[in-house]
PDB file of C-alpha atoms in Angstrom:
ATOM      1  CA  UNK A  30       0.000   0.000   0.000  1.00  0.00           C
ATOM      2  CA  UNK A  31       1.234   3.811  -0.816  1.00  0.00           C
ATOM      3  CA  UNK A  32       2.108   6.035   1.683  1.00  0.00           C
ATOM      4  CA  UNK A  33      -0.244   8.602   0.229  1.00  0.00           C
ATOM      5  CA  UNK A  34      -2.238   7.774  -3.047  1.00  0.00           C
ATOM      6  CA  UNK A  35      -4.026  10.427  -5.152  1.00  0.00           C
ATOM      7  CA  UNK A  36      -6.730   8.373  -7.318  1.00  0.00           C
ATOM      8  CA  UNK A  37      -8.302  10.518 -10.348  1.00  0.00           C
ATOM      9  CA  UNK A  38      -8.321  13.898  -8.443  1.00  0.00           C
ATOM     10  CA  UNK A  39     -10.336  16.570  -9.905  1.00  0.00           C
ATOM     11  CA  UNK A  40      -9.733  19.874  -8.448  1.00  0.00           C
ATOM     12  CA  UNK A  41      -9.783  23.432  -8.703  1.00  0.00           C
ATOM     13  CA  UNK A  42     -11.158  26.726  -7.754  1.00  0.00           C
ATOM     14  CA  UNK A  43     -15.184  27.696  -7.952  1.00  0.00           C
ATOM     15  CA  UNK A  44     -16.284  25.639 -10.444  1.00  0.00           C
ATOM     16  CA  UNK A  45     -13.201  25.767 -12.649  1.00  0.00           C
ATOM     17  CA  UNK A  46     -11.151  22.315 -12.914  1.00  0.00           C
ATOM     18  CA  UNK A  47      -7.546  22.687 -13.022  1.00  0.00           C
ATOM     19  CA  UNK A  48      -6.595  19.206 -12.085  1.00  0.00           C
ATOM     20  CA  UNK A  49      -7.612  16.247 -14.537  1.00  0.00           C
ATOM     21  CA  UNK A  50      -7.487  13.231 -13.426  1.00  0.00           C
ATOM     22  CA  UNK A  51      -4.633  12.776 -11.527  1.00  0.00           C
ATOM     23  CA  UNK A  52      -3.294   9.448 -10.620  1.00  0.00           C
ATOM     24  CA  UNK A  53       0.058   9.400  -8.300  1.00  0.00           C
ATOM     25  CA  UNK A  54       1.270   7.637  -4.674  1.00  0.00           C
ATOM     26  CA  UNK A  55       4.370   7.920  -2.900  1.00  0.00           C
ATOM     27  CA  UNK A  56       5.992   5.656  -0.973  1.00  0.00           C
ATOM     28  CA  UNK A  57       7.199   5.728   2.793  1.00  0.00           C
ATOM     29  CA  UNK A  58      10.521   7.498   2.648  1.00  0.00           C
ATOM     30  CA  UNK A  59      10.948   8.426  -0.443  1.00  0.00           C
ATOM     31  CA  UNK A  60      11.184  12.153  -1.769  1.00  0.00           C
ATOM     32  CA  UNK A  61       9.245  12.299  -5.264  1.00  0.00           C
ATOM     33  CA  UNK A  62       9.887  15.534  -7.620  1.00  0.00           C
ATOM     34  CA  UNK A  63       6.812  17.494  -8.934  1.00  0.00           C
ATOM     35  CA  UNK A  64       8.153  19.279 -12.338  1.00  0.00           C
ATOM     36  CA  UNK A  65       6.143  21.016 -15.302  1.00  0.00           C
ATOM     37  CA  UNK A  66       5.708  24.684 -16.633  1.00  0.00           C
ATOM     38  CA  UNK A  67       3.924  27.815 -14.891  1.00  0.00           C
ATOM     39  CA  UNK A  68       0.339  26.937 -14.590  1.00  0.00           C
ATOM     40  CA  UNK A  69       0.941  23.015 -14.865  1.00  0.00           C
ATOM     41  CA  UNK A  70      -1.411  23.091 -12.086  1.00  0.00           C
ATOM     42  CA  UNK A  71       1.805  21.830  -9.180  1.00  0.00           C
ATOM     43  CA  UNK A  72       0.407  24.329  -6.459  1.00  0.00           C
ATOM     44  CA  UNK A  73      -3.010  23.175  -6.792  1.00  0.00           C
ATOM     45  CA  UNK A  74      -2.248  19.454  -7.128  1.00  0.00           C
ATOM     46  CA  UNK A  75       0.022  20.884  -2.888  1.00  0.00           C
ATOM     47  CA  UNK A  76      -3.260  22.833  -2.265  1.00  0.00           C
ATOM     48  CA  UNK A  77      -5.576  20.027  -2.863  1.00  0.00           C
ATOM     49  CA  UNK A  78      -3.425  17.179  -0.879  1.00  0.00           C
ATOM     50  CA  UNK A  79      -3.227  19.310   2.351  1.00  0.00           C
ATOM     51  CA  UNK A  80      -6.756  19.973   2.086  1.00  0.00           C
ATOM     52  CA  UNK A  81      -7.111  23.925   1.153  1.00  0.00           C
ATOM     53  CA  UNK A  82      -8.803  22.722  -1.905  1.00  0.00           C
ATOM     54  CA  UNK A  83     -11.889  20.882  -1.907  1.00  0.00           C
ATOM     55  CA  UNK A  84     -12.001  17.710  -5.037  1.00  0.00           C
ATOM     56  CA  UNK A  85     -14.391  17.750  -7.651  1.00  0.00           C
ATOM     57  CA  UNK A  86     -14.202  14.338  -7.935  1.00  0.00           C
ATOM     58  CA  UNK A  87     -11.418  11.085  -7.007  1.00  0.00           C
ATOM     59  CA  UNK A  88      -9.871  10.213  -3.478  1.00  0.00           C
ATOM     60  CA  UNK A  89      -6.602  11.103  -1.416  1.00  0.00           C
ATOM     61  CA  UNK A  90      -5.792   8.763   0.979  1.00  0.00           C
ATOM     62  CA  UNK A  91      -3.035   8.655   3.490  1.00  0.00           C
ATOM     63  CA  UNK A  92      -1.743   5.703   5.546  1.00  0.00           C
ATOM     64  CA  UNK A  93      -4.636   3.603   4.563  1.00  0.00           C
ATOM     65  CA  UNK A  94      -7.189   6.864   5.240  1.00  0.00           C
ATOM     66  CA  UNK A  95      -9.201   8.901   3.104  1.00  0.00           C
ATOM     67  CA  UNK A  96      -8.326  12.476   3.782  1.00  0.00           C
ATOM     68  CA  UNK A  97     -10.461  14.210   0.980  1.00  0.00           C
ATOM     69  CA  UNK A  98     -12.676  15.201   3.544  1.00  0.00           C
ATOM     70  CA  UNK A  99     -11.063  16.345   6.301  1.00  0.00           C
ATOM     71  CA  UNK A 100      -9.636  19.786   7.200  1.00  0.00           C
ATOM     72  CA  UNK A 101      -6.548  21.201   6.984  1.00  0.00           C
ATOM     73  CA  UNK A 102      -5.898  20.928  10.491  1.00  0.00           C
ATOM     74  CA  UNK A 103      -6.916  17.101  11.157  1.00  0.00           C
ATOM     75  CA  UNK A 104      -4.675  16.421   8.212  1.00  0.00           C
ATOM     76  CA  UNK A 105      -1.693  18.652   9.710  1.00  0.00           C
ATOM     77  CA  UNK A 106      -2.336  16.245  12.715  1.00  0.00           C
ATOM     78  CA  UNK A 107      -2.165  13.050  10.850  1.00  0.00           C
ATOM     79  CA  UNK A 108       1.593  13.896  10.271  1.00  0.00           C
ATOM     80  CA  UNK A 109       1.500  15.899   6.930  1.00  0.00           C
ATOM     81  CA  UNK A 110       3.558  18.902   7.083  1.00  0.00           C
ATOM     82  CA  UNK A 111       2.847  21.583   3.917  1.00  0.00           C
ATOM     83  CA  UNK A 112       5.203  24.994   3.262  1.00  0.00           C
ATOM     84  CA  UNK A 113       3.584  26.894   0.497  1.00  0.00           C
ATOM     85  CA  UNK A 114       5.703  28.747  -1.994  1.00  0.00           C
ATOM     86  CA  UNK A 115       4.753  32.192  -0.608  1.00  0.00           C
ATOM     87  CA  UNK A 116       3.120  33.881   2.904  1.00  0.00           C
ATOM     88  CA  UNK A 117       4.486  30.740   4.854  1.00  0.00           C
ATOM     89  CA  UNK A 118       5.315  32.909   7.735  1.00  0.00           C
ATOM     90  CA  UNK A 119       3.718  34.978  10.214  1.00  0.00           C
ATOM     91  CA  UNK A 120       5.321  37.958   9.099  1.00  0.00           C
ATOM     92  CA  UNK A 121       4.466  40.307  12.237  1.00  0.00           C
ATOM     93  CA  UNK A 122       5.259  37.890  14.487  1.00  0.00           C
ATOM     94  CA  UNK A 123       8.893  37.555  15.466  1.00  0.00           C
ATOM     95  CA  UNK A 124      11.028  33.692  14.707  1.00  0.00           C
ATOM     96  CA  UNK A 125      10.196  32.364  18.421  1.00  0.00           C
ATOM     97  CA  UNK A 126       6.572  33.170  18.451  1.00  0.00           C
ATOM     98  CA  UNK A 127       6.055  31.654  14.549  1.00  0.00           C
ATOM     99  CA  UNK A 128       8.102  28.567  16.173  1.00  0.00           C
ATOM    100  CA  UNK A 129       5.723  28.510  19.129  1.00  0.00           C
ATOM    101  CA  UNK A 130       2.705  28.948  16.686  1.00  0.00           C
ATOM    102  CA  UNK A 131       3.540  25.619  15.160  1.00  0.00           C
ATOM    103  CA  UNK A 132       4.407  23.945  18.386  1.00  0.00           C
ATOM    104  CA  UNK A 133       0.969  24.636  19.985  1.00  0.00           C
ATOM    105  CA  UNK A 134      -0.514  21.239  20.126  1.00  0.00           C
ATOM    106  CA  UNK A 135       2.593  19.988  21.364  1.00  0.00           C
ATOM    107  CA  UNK A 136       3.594  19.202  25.136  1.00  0.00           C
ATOM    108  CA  UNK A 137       6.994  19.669  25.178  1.00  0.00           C
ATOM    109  CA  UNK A 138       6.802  23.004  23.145  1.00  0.00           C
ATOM    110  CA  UNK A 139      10.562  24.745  24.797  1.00  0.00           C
ATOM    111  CA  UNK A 140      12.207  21.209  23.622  1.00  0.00           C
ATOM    112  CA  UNK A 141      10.824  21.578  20.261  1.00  0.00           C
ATOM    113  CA  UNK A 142      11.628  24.993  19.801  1.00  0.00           C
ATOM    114  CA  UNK A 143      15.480  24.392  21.205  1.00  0.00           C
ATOM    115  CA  UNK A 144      15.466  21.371  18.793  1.00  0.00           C
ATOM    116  CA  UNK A 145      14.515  23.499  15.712  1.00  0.00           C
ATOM    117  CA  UNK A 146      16.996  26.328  16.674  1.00  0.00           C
ATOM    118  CA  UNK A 147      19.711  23.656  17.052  1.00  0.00           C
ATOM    119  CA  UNK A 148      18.906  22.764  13.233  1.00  0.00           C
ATOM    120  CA  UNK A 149      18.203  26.006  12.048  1.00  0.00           C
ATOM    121  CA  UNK A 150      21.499  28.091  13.959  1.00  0.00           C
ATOM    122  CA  UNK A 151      20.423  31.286  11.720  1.00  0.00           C
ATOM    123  CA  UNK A 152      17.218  31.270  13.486  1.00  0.00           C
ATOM    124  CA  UNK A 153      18.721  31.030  17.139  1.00  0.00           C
ATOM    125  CA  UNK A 154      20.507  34.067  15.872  1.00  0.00           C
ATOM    126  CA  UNK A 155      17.235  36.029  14.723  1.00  0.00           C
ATOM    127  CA  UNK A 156      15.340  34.642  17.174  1.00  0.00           C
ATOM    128  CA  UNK A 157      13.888  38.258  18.798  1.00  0.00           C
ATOM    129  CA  UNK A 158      13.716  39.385  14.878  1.00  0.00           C
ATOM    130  CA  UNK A 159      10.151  39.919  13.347  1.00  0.00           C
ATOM    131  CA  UNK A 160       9.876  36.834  10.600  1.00  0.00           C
ATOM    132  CA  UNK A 161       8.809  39.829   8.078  1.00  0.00           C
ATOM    133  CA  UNK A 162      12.109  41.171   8.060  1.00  0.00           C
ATOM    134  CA  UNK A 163      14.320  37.889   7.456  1.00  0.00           C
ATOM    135  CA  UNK A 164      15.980  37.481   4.382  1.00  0.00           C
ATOM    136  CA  UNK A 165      14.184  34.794   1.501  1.00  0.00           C
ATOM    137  CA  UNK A 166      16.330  31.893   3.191  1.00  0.00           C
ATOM    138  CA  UNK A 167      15.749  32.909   6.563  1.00  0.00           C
ATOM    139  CA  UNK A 168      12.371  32.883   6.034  1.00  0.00           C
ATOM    140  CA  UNK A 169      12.273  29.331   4.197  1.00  0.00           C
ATOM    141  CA  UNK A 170      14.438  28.182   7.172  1.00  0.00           C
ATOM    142  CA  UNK A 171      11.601  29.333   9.683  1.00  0.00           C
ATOM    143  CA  UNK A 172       8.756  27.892   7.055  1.00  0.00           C
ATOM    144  CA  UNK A 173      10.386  24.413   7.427  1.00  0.00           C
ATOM    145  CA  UNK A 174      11.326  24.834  11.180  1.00  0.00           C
ATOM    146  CA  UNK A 175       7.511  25.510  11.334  1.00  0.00           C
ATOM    147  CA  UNK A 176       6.628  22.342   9.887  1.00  0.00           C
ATOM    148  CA  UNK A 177       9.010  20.015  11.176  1.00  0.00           C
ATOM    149  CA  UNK A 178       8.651  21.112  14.704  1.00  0.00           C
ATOM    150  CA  UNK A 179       5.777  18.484  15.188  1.00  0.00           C
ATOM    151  CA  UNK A 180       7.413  15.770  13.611  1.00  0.00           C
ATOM    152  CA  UNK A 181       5.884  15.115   9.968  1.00  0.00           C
ATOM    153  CA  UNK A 182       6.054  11.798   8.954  1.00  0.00           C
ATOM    154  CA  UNK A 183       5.129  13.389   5.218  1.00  0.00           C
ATOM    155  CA  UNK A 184       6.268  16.901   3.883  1.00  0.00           C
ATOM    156  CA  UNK A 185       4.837  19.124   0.780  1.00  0.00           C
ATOM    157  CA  UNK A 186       7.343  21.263  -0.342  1.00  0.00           C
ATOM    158  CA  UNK A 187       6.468  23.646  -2.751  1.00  0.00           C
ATOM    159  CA  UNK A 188       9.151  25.239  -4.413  1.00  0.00           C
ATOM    160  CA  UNK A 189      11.031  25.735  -1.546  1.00  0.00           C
ATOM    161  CA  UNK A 190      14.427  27.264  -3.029  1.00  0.00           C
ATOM    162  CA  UNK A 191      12.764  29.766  -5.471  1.00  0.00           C
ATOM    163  CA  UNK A 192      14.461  32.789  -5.190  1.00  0.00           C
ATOM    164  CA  UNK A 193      17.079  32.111  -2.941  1.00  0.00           C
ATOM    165  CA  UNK A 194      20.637  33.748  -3.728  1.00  0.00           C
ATOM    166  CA  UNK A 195      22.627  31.211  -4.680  1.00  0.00           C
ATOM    167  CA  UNK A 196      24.930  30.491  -1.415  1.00  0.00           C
ATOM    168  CA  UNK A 197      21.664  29.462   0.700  1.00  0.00           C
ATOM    169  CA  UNK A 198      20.444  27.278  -2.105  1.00  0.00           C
ATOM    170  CA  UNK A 199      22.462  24.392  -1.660  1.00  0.00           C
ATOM    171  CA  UNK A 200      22.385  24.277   2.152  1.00  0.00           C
ATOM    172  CA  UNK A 201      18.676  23.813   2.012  1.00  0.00           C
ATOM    173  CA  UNK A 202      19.090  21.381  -0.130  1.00  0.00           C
ATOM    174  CA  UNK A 203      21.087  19.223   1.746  1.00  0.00           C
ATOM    175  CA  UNK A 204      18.948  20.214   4.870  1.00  0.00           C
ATOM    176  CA  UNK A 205      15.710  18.694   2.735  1.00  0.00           C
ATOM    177  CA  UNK A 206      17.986  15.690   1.915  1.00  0.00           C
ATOM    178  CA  UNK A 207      19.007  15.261   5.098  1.00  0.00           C
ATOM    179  CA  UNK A 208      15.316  15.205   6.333  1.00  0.00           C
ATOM    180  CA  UNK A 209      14.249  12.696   3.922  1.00  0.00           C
ATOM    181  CA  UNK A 210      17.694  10.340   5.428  1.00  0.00           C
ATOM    182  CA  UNK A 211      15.950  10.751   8.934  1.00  0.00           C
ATOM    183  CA  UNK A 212      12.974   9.425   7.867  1.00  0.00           C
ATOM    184  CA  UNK A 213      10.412  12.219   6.357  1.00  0.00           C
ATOM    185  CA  UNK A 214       8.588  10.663   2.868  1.00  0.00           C
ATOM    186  CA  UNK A 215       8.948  14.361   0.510  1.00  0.00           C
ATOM    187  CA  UNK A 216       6.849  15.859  -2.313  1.00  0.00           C
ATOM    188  CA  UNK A 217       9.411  18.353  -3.409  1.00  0.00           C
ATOM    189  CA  UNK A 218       8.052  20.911  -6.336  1.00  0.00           C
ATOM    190  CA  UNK A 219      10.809  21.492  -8.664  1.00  0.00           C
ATOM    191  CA  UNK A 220      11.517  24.899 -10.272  1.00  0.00           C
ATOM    192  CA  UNK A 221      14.789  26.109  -9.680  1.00  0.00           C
ATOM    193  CA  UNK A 222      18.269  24.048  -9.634  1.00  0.00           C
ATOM    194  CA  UNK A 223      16.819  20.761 -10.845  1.00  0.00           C
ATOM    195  CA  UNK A 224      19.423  19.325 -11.632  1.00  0.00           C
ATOM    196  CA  UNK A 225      20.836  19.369  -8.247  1.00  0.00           C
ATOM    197  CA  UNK A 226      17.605  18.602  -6.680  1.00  0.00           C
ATOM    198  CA  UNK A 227      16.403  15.880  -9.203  1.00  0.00           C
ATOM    199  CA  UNK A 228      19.697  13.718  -8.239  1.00  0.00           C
ATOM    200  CA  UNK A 229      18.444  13.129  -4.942  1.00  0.00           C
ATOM    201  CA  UNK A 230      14.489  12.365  -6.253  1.00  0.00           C
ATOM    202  CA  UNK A 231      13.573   8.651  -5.958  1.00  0.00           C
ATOM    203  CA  UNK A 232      10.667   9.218  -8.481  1.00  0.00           C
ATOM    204  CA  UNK A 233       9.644  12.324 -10.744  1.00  0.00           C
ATOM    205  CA  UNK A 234       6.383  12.834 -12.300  1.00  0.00           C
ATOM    206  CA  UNK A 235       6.142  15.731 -15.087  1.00  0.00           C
ATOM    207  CA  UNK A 236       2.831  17.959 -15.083  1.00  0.00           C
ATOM    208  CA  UNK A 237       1.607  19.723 -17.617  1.00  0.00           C
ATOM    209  CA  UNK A 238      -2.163  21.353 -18.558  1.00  0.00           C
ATOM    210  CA  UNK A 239      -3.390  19.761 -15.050  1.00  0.00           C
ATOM    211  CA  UNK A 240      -2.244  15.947 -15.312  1.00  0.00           C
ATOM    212  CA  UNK A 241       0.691  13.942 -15.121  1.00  0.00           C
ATOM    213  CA  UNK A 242       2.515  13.090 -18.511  1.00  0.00           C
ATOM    214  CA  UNK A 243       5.182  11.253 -17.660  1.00  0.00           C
ATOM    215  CA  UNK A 244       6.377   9.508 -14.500  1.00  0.00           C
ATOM    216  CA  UNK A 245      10.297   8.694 -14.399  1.00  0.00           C
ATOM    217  CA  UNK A 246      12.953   8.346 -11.902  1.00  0.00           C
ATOM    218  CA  UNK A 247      15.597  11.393 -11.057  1.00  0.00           C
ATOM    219  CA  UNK A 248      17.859   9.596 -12.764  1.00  0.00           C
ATOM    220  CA  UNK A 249      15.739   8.850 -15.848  1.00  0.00           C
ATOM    221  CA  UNK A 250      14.481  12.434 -16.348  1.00  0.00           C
ATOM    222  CA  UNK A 251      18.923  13.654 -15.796  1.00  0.00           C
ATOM    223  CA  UNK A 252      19.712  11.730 -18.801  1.00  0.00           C
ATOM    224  CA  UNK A 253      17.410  12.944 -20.794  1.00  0.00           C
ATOM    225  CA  UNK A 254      18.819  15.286 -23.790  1.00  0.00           C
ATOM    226  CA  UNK A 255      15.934  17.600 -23.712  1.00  0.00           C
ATOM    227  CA  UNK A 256      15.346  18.141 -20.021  1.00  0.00           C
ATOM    228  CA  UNK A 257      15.096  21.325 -20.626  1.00  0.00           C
ATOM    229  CA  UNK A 258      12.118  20.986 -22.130  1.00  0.00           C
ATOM    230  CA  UNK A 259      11.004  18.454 -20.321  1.00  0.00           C
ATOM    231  CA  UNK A 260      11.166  20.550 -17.434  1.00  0.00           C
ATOM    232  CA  UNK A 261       9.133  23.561 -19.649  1.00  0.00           C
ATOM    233  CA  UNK A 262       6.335  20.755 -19.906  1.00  0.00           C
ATOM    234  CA  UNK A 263       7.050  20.740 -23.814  1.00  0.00           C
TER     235      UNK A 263
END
């Protein structure tokens, strides 16, 4: 059985279907890649798993469970973490109170916190700093501290390196790698750098229009001559 299984999802926004049909799963562990064009339909497809978009039509299930149904917050709670591309802070709110926003539910919130600030040693050093004024890493580095401060066993990344200046995108990289070695299954959407981020993908499905056209490994889609376009959704 898939970790998480998307079964001929329909979704969009009012009545408008930008999804068609989509069929995917990912296994435990395993960090899949998301590619395609502008308007492929990728942030819907992370909208409509963690439940901020409601289906038209087809299931979502997670460990076994339908979650097509539930909330946002019920699904957060099953263990599926999601950092949107943009406003994935609290920008008026400084690094230690966004870190104790996402440790709320916990019981041991101060060991949390000091756990993420151990990872993150940029945000131990902005810690007093309103999250609006962080630079575009800092800020990803507080989105993911956010999410992995109560334990996801499954992360949505969308587009999390988009951009960064060049000297912070690597580092995160390795961070997300280094996440996925511990033991958190990743949906990585792939814009920027994919070379460097498809190496590390165990499985890569292209999107284009609203569905899937091709499903490869990282590997598979690297040797391709015309990744390039590949990666354009041509």
């Amino acid at each position: 059985m898939s970790f998480l299984e998307v079964k001929n999802v329909i979704s969009g926004y009012g009545k408008i279907p930008i999804l068609h049909e989509i069929n995917l799963h990912v296994n435990q562990g395993e960090m899949v890649g998301i590619i395609g064009s502008n308007g492929a339909g990728k942030t819907t497809l992370m909208h409509t798993i963690s439940g901020l978009l409601p289906l038209m039509s087809g299931s979502i299930t997670f460990q076994g469970k339908r979650i097509d149904q539930l909330p946002p917050s019920d699904i957060a709670r099953m263990g599926l973490g999601y950092v949107p591309q943009r406003k994935n802070v609290f920008a008026e709110l400084t690094v230690l109170e966004n870190l104790e926003m996402g440790a709320y539910t916990l019981k041991k919130q101060k060991e949390k916190i000091n756990e993420m600030l151990e990872t993150f040693p940029r945000l131990k050093e902005r810690i007093g700093q309103k999250a609006g004024t962080l630079s575009g890493g800092e800020r990803q580095m507080l989105a993911l501290a956010s999410a992995l401060i109560v334990n996801p066993k499954f992360l949505l990344l969308d587009e999390p390196i988009t951009g960064l200046a060049p000297q912070i995108i690597q580092g995160l990289i390795d961070m997300i790698v280094e996440i996925r070695d511990k033991g958190t299954t990743v949906i990585w959407v792939v814009e920027e750098n994919p070379k460097e981020v498809l190496k590390h993908a165990d499985r890569v499905y292209l999107m284009d229009s609203g569905i899937i056209k091709m499903e490869r490994t990282g590997k598979q889609f690297l040797e391709e001559e015309n990744l390039e376009e590949l990666f354009l959704g041509h």
